[in-house]
XYZ file of C-alpha atoms in Angstrom:
505
model
C 26.796 -16.006 -44.990
C 26.045 -12.671 -43.327
C 25.685 -12.505 -39.544
C 22.186 -13.801 -38.710
C 20.250 -14.808 -35.642
C 19.896 -18.549 -34.885
C 16.333 -18.775 -36.273
C 17.288 -17.025 -39.512
C 20.370 -19.225 -39.903
C 18.210 -22.343 -39.696
C 15.795 -20.943 -42.299
C 18.626 -20.090 -44.704
C 20.234 -23.481 -44.110
C 16.991 -25.189 -45.095
C 16.769 -23.103 -48.258
C 20.396 -23.697 -49.265
C 20.016 -27.401 -48.550
C 17.244 -27.566 -51.127
C 19.189 -25.574 -53.749
C 22.515 -27.365 -53.306
C 21.219 -30.933 -52.894
C 22.777 -33.329 -55.523
C 20.516 -34.101 -58.547
C 20.145 -37.765 -57.570
C 18.471 -36.763 -54.293
C 16.364 -33.844 -55.523
C 12.691 -34.760 -55.626
C 10.840 -34.410 -58.907
C 7.694 -33.011 -57.339
C 7.128 -30.481 -54.577
C 10.663 -29.105 -54.330
C 9.530 -25.679 -55.537
C 6.876 -25.586 -52.825
C 9.503 -26.564 -50.233
C 11.760 -23.728 -51.386
C 8.835 -21.322 -51.250
C 8.022 -22.575 -47.761
C 11.599 -21.965 -46.641
C 11.557 -18.449 -48.120
C 8.206 -17.769 -46.480
C 9.594 -18.884 -43.153
C 12.451 -16.443 -43.592
C 10.026 -13.609 -44.342
C 7.913 -14.520 -41.351
C 10.994 -14.441 -39.152
C 11.919 -11.040 -40.506
C 8.423 -9.750 -39.761
C 8.507 -11.341 -36.309
C 11.794 -9.645 -35.469
C 10.452 -6.166 -36.166
C 9.732 -4.016 -33.112
C 6.210 -4.444 -31.693
C 3.815 -1.629 -32.492
C 2.599 -0.678 -29.009
C 3.302 1.934 -26.349
C 5.342 0.707 -23.390
C 3.431 1.829 -20.280
C 2.015 0.557 -17.020
C -1.729 -0.226 -16.902
C -4.078 2.593 -15.904
C -4.361 3.040 -12.175
C -0.988 1.451 -11.448
C 2.563 2.751 -11.250
C 6.195 1.863 -10.830
C 7.985 3.120 -7.739
C 11.511 4.448 -8.188
C 14.284 3.790 -5.646
C 13.726 7.315 -4.254
C 10.010 6.642 -3.850
C 10.659 3.270 -2.240
C 12.790 4.901 0.452
C 9.925 7.231 1.387
C 7.366 4.431 1.188
C 9.364 2.095 3.413
C 9.770 4.811 6.050
C 5.996 5.316 6.096
C 5.345 1.583 6.348
C 7.953 1.180 9.103
C 6.197 3.812 11.240
C 2.792 2.238 10.675
C 3.925 -1.329 11.379
C 5.914 -0.309 14.460
C 2.729 1.264 15.868
C 0.753 -1.919 15.181
C 3.412 -3.982 16.938
C 3.489 -1.561 19.875
C -0.161 -2.427 20.433
C 0.499 -6.170 20.424
C -0.531 -7.152 16.896
C 0.722 -10.278 15.124
C 1.590 -10.297 11.431
C -0.579 -12.162 8.907
C -0.614 -12.672 5.137
C -3.341 -14.076 2.881
C -3.511 -14.873 -0.878
C -3.868 -12.059 -3.396
C -6.979 -13.780 -4.780
C -9.912 -15.526 -3.149
C -12.895 -17.548 -4.359
C -15.117 -15.218 -6.364
C -18.330 -16.481 -4.756
C -16.966 -15.725 -1.317
C -16.139 -12.121 -2.223
C -19.225 -11.178 -4.228
C -21.543 -12.120 -1.364
C -19.713 -9.830 1.042
C -19.522 -6.631 -1.015
C -22.918 -6.565 -2.788
C -23.050 -2.998 -4.208
C -19.290 -3.053 -4.798
C -18.858 -6.494 -6.377
C -18.722 -4.861 -9.836
C -15.444 -3.247 -8.794
C -13.660 -6.576 -8.339
C -11.185 -8.029 -10.824
C -12.210 -11.527 -11.877
C -9.605 -14.056 -13.007
C -9.940 -16.573 -15.835
C -11.147 -19.999 -14.723
C -8.137 -22.236 -14.160
C -8.393 -25.549 -12.378
C -12.150 -25.372 -11.885
C -12.173 -22.417 -9.473
C -13.673 -18.983 -10.167
C -11.388 -16.459 -8.473
C -11.204 -12.702 -7.941
C -8.406 -10.448 -6.747
C -9.023 -9.365 -3.174
C -10.935 -6.099 -2.753
C -9.646 -5.396 0.757
C -7.874 -7.225 3.601
C -10.886 -7.488 5.915
C -12.865 -10.257 4.213
C -9.759 -12.483 3.835
C -9.074 -11.979 7.552
C -12.607 -13.054 8.447
C -12.246 -16.099 6.197
C -8.937 -16.934 7.929
C -10.527 -16.754 11.395
C -13.428 -19.001 10.395
C -11.258 -21.501 8.524
C -8.861 -21.874 11.481
C -11.609 -21.745 14.144
C -9.933 -18.805 15.915
C -11.952 -16.929 18.527
C -9.424 -14.221 19.402
C -6.668 -12.506 17.459
C -5.028 -9.118 17.211
C -3.436 -8.931 13.777
C -1.875 -6.549 11.290
C -1.462 -7.093 7.577
C 0.179 -5.093 4.794
C -0.649 -6.020 1.216
C -1.932 -4.932 -2.159
C -5.618 -4.889 -3.065
C -7.332 -4.248 -6.395
C -10.444 -2.270 -7.354
C -11.744 -1.872 -10.879
C -12.720 1.781 -10.733
C -11.774 4.975 -12.526
C -8.376 5.971 -11.141
C -7.652 9.519 -9.963
C -3.888 9.409 -9.643
C -3.660 13.148 -8.932
C -5.477 12.426 -5.639
C -3.607 9.225 -4.821
C -6.418 6.906 -6.006
C -5.323 3.751 -7.846
C -6.727 0.462 -9.109
C -3.870 -1.372 -7.425
C -2.889 -0.043 -4.045
C -1.479 -1.034 -0.680
C -3.469 -1.287 2.536
C -2.203 -1.509 6.110
C -4.803 -3.105 8.373
C -5.053 -3.611 12.121
C -7.893 -5.697 13.599
C -8.979 -7.000 16.986
C -11.118 -10.154 16.900
C -12.888 -11.626 19.916
C -15.533 -11.129 22.608
C -14.597 -8.168 24.819
C -16.361 -5.548 26.896
C -17.992 -2.858 24.721
C -15.967 -0.102 23.095
C -12.554 -0.862 24.641
C -11.063 -2.368 21.435
C -12.859 0.281 19.376
C -11.264 3.065 21.409
C -7.829 1.477 20.999
C -8.263 1.386 17.212
C -8.969 5.115 17.227
C -5.972 5.672 19.479
C -3.778 3.752 16.994
C -5.113 5.852 14.133
C -4.218 9.037 16.037
C -0.728 7.759 16.867
C 0.028 6.909 13.239
C -1.289 10.152 11.753
C 0.514 12.217 14.395
C 3.737 10.262 13.909
C 3.695 10.765 10.130
C 3.430 14.554 10.661
C 0.880 15.084 7.913
C -0.644 18.124 9.573
C -3.814 18.542 11.601
C -6.455 15.850 11.188
C -9.922 14.918 12.369
C -11.458 11.474 12.795
C -15.167 11.342 11.993
C -17.122 8.746 13.977
C -20.612 7.337 13.582
C -22.428 4.040 14.168
C -24.116 1.943 11.497
C -26.967 1.264 13.912
C -27.531 5.017 14.159
C -27.364 5.294 10.366
C -29.865 2.460 9.929
C -32.034 3.994 12.630
C -32.047 7.334 10.832
C -32.992 5.624 7.574
C -35.789 3.697 9.294
C -37.396 6.687 11.053
C -37.063 8.778 7.890
C -38.997 6.171 5.895
C -36.354 4.375 3.806
C -37.755 0.980 2.702
C -35.812 -1.933 4.164
C -35.026 -3.184 0.660
C -33.196 0.071 -0.086
C -31.222 0.413 3.169
C -27.885 -0.819 1.801
C -28.044 0.992 -1.530
C -29.045 4.287 0.130
C -26.210 3.799 2.608
C -23.846 3.407 -0.353
C -25.051 6.754 -1.742
C -24.658 8.464 1.620
C -21.072 7.197 1.779
C -20.261 9.533 -1.136
C -20.797 12.675 0.938
C -17.038 13.073 1.321
C -16.757 13.409 -2.486
C -20.123 14.939 -3.443
C -22.383 17.664 -2.097
C -25.619 16.720 -0.350
C -27.497 17.943 -3.436
C -25.596 15.462 -5.614
C -26.138 12.597 -3.181
C -29.831 13.470 -2.825
C -30.187 13.439 -6.629
C -28.657 9.949 -6.752
C -30.958 8.693 -4.003
C -34.096 10.066 -5.653
C -33.436 9.979 -9.411
C -31.272 6.864 -9.672
C -32.386 4.753 -6.706
C -36.064 5.659 -6.505
C -36.166 7.083 -2.986
C -39.108 9.372 -2.253
C -38.002 13.053 -2.217
C -39.552 13.723 1.218
C -37.629 10.754 2.664
C -34.362 12.077 1.238
C -35.111 15.503 2.736
C -35.621 13.983 6.184
C -32.246 12.252 5.874
C -30.752 15.600 4.867
C -31.868 17.086 8.187
C -29.613 14.638 10.039
C -26.489 14.534 7.863
C -25.620 18.129 8.775
C -25.068 17.270 12.459
C -21.556 16.865 13.856
C -20.032 17.348 17.297
C -18.870 15.552 20.412
C -20.414 13.944 23.452
C -22.984 16.744 23.717
C -24.381 15.809 20.301
C -24.790 12.222 21.509
C -26.820 13.510 24.457
C -28.990 15.648 22.157
C -29.693 12.716 19.834
C -30.983 10.681 22.773
C -33.698 13.356 23.093
C -34.486 13.591 19.377
C -38.241 12.752 19.154
C -37.910 10.927 15.847
C -34.609 9.080 16.377
C -35.441 8.017 19.937
C -38.189 5.810 18.462
C -35.529 3.497 17.013
C -34.172 0.934 19.481
C -31.354 0.179 17.043
C -30.274 3.828 17.002
C -30.442 4.010 20.806
C -28.108 0.997 21.067
C -25.623 2.784 18.831
C -25.886 6.021 20.788
C -25.239 4.222 24.092
C -22.066 2.698 22.686
C -20.984 6.048 21.242
C -21.409 7.683 24.656
C -19.192 5.016 26.232
C -16.691 5.334 23.384
C -16.302 9.086 23.907
C -15.607 8.474 27.601
C -12.760 6.084 26.727
C -11.436 8.478 24.100
C -11.258 11.188 26.775
C -9.228 8.855 29.001
C -6.944 8.039 26.043
C -6.386 11.781 25.572
C -7.672 11.943 21.984
C -11.287 13.157 22.362
C -10.358 16.484 20.750
C -9.402 14.630 17.551
C -12.755 12.816 17.263
C -16.063 14.197 15.966
C -19.441 12.467 15.740
C -20.568 13.036 12.142
C -23.984 11.734 11.104
C -23.094 12.052 7.406
C -20.556 9.234 7.766
C -21.937 5.923 6.488
C -19.061 3.671 5.252
C -20.683 1.943 2.278
C -19.282 -1.567 2.749
C -22.067 -3.907 3.825
C -20.260 -5.800 6.566
C -20.087 -2.937 9.102
C -22.415 -3.438 12.076
C -21.472 -0.860 14.719
C -19.030 1.994 15.233
C -17.471 3.338 12.011
C -14.785 5.978 11.559
C -12.813 7.834 8.932
C -9.810 10.182 9.251
C -9.436 13.314 7.111
C -6.669 15.891 6.980
C -7.585 19.473 7.804
C -6.444 22.548 5.930
C -4.132 24.548 8.154
C -4.313 28.386 8.317
C -0.945 28.525 6.520
C -2.508 26.677 3.581
C -5.523 28.941 3.296
C -5.618 30.632 -0.080
C -2.973 28.274 -1.456
C -3.288 25.132 -3.505
C -4.159 22.314 -1.118
C -3.225 18.664 -1.388
C -6.705 17.178 -0.985
C -6.785 13.385 -1.041
C -9.965 12.566 0.903
C -9.806 10.169 3.825
C -6.408 8.783 4.835
C -7.618 6.095 7.249
C -10.908 4.368 8.005
C -12.477 1.375 9.686
C -15.161 0.146 12.021
C -16.845 -2.778 13.729
C -17.988 -5.840 11.805
C -19.471 -8.385 14.203
C -21.214 -10.756 11.781
C -18.680 -11.270 8.989
C -16.813 -14.283 10.428
C -20.074 -16.163 11.003
C -20.820 -15.952 7.268
C -17.786 -18.148 6.593
C -18.263 -20.614 9.447
C -20.291 -23.717 8.453
C -21.962 -23.718 11.883
C -22.429 -19.933 11.960
C -20.134 -19.398 14.949
C -19.547 -15.691 15.365
C -16.392 -13.750 16.219
C -16.940 -10.005 16.767
C -14.268 -7.837 15.108
C -13.208 -4.223 14.881
C -10.379 -2.757 12.840
C -8.857 0.034 10.814
C -7.094 0.506 7.509
C -4.442 3.116 6.744
C -4.552 4.627 3.240
C -0.877 4.251 2.385
C -1.145 5.500 -1.212
C -2.830 8.752 -0.234
C -0.402 9.355 2.616
C 2.520 8.567 0.314
C 1.157 11.039 -2.248
C 1.017 13.777 0.391
C 4.500 13.108 1.733
C 5.904 12.950 -1.792
C 4.328 16.291 -2.764
C 5.568 17.979 0.404
C 9.104 16.737 -0.272
C 8.959 18.127 -3.799
C 7.840 21.518 -2.485
C 10.604 21.629 0.098
C 13.272 20.305 -2.282
C 14.186 17.553 0.188
C 16.545 14.957 -1.279
C 16.252 11.243 -0.681
C 19.182 8.893 -0.279
C 18.362 5.641 -2.084
C 20.896 3.362 -0.358
C 21.998 2.872 3.242
C 25.649 2.218 2.435
C 27.853 3.375 5.328
C 31.364 2.668 4.040
C 33.008 2.564 0.629
C 36.215 0.565 0.137
C 38.598 2.262 -2.298
C 42.172 2.203 -3.559
C 44.307 4.739 -5.442
C 46.533 2.060 -7.035
C 46.345 -0.907 -9.361
C 46.316 -4.572 -8.369
C 44.618 -4.041 -5.008
C 41.375 -5.916 -5.720
C 42.303 -8.858 -3.394
C 42.901 -6.493 -0.489
C 39.662 -4.596 -1.150
C 37.743 -7.870 -1.198
C 39.256 -8.911 2.159
C 38.367 -5.551 3.740
C 34.784 -5.446 2.467
C 34.174 -9.046 3.589
C 35.426 -8.067 7.041
C 33.014 -5.119 7.119
C 30.082 -7.267 5.977
C 30.904 -9.836 8.659
C 30.666 -7.049 11.243
C 27.203 -6.024 9.944
C 28.485 -2.827 8.340
C 26.799 -1.754 5.092
C 29.651 -1.473 2.593
C 30.222 -1.132 -1.156
C 33.038 -1.067 -3.702
C 33.297 -0.636 -7.458
C 33.231 -3.832 -9.520
C 36.479 -3.078 -11.335
C 39.975 -4.432 -10.928
C 41.671 -1.058 -11.148
C 39.190 1.812 -10.720
C 40.413 5.407 -10.771
C 40.456 7.125 -7.388
C 38.549 10.153 -8.720
C 35.775 7.866 -9.997
C 35.509 6.273 -6.569
C 35.408 9.666 -4.834
C 32.649 10.910 -7.169
C 30.616 7.753 -6.538
C 30.774 8.274 -2.760
C 29.762 11.916 -2.993
C 26.888 11.235 -5.367
C 25.554 8.382 -3.200
C 26.068 10.339 0.066
C 28.168 7.538 1.556
C 29.566 8.963 4.812
C 32.861 7.042 5.161
C 35.567 5.861 2.792
C 38.264 3.248 3.508
C 41.406 3.743 1.389
C 44.091 1.080 1.036
C 47.282 1.455 -1.014
C 50.822 0.137 -1.166
C 52.142 2.446 1.546
C 49.254 1.654 3.916
C 49.675 -2.062 3.314
C 53.420 -1.957 4.053
C 52.886 0.028 7.263
C 49.953 -2.066 8.494
C 47.604 0.920 8.544
C 44.576 2.162 6.594
C 43.111 5.559 5.774
C 39.600 6.475 6.877
C 38.108 9.433 5.030
C 35.030 11.472 5.902
C 33.395 12.056 2.522
C 31.527 15.214 3.558
C 34.453 17.034 5.241
C 37.178 15.311 3.144
C 39.221 14.834 6.305
C 41.420 11.739 6.497
C 42.898 9.888 9.461
C 45.321 6.971 9.525
C 44.457 4.073 11.828
C 45.866 0.618 12.523
C 44.559 -2.016 10.167
C 43.382 -4.155 13.100
C 41.310 -1.226 14.495
C 39.329 -0.627 11.288
C 36.017 -2.246 12.259
C 36.031 -0.839 15.803
C 36.802 2.681 14.572
C 34.058 2.576 11.927
C 31.500 1.266 14.426
C 32.420 4.029 16.843
C 31.976 6.734 14.210
C 28.686 5.318 12.978
C 27.298 5.172 16.520
C 28.190 8.845 17.033
C 26.587 10.038 13.815
């Protein structure tokens, strides 16, 4: 019988069993159908074993990350997380999916962007849209009144991906939040300080953080004549001003959402304003806006915020921008969004525009929506756009031709002779025990040239070489891969010598 897979062998065995069965045991009826069934099974197996007719790819809006990309990504995340920890945050993790009902009530205009999961076990679930709502649910569920937390995790949004700008359907968020009752604007100012520290530390270029207050936004809408029933949906349109011109946003407000043209024009008078503390002072005197008590509350907090930002030394990085709205419905106070600025050196060249790279704000009423008794926990936080930052860093590295080392191996254990695997295993175990990152080839008798090429290709700085002569003399060779210089040291001094060299590098 030719070489066949196990399923085919069973099919052929069944067929041969029918054909070769002794006459006394062969049935008089149905044997032909049994043979046909066995042959059919064989044909089905053959069809099943053919290659599937589909393109192997990742889903739209997602991607694999290569080892080189993971090195860059982990460096970015390390800088972000270290900043969060420097400001006293505790780590937290929540499930990738939550109850669908819980999520849809919190996002309203954006609930159509959520990924729903098939009903299993009697629960309707959706993949999380961000990390803020799960955090609020966690606070309410555990009856926590104060917490400073950070969280890094993937979120999912069912929207048209724009991968060229770092926009995905599955992406990572890094969040920092302060929950609890505190004096006004102190936690808010710290969040903006953290945002500045991270963006400066990542060396992405010059940046600006736009600041506004949802109470000011709602006040503008009210004095301009936006019906209360349209406040949230008009706010969602205004949030698109970072991607669309005012003319495009105005068209959406009027043609698609039924806002009166004269009301949209009044809003347009305000969205052009941006500045610092002086703009806050001017808005206090605005005859139309000063009629809104809600807007005046927001302006008072913004004035205090700018004073704290001056003391933190970051006021020059912050701009009050009345076009900023932040479309998510749970924001109640100060809101902010960081954008990268085009430097003079980039003028006239192709720019790496990715929109905002960080955003956040105050959401004082979200926790109460989860608490059965309506107990409230005021919160403020920020989210770092890791994917967009990663896209920028990756593009800059490509332009500069910077190479990335994909492993952190410090020492390679090698031999120029046969039958030295036991000695190599002893040495590498000794290095691992000392916390040294070490590798060796998984071969009994590798060629020395192959080992040298591996070290050079992987940029491993040091090489330990053991052979018959070294073993007899109780010494070992230590080779610098870059300079190709070799020194002979006592076998007992190996770990100490390697640690000394690594500390000096």
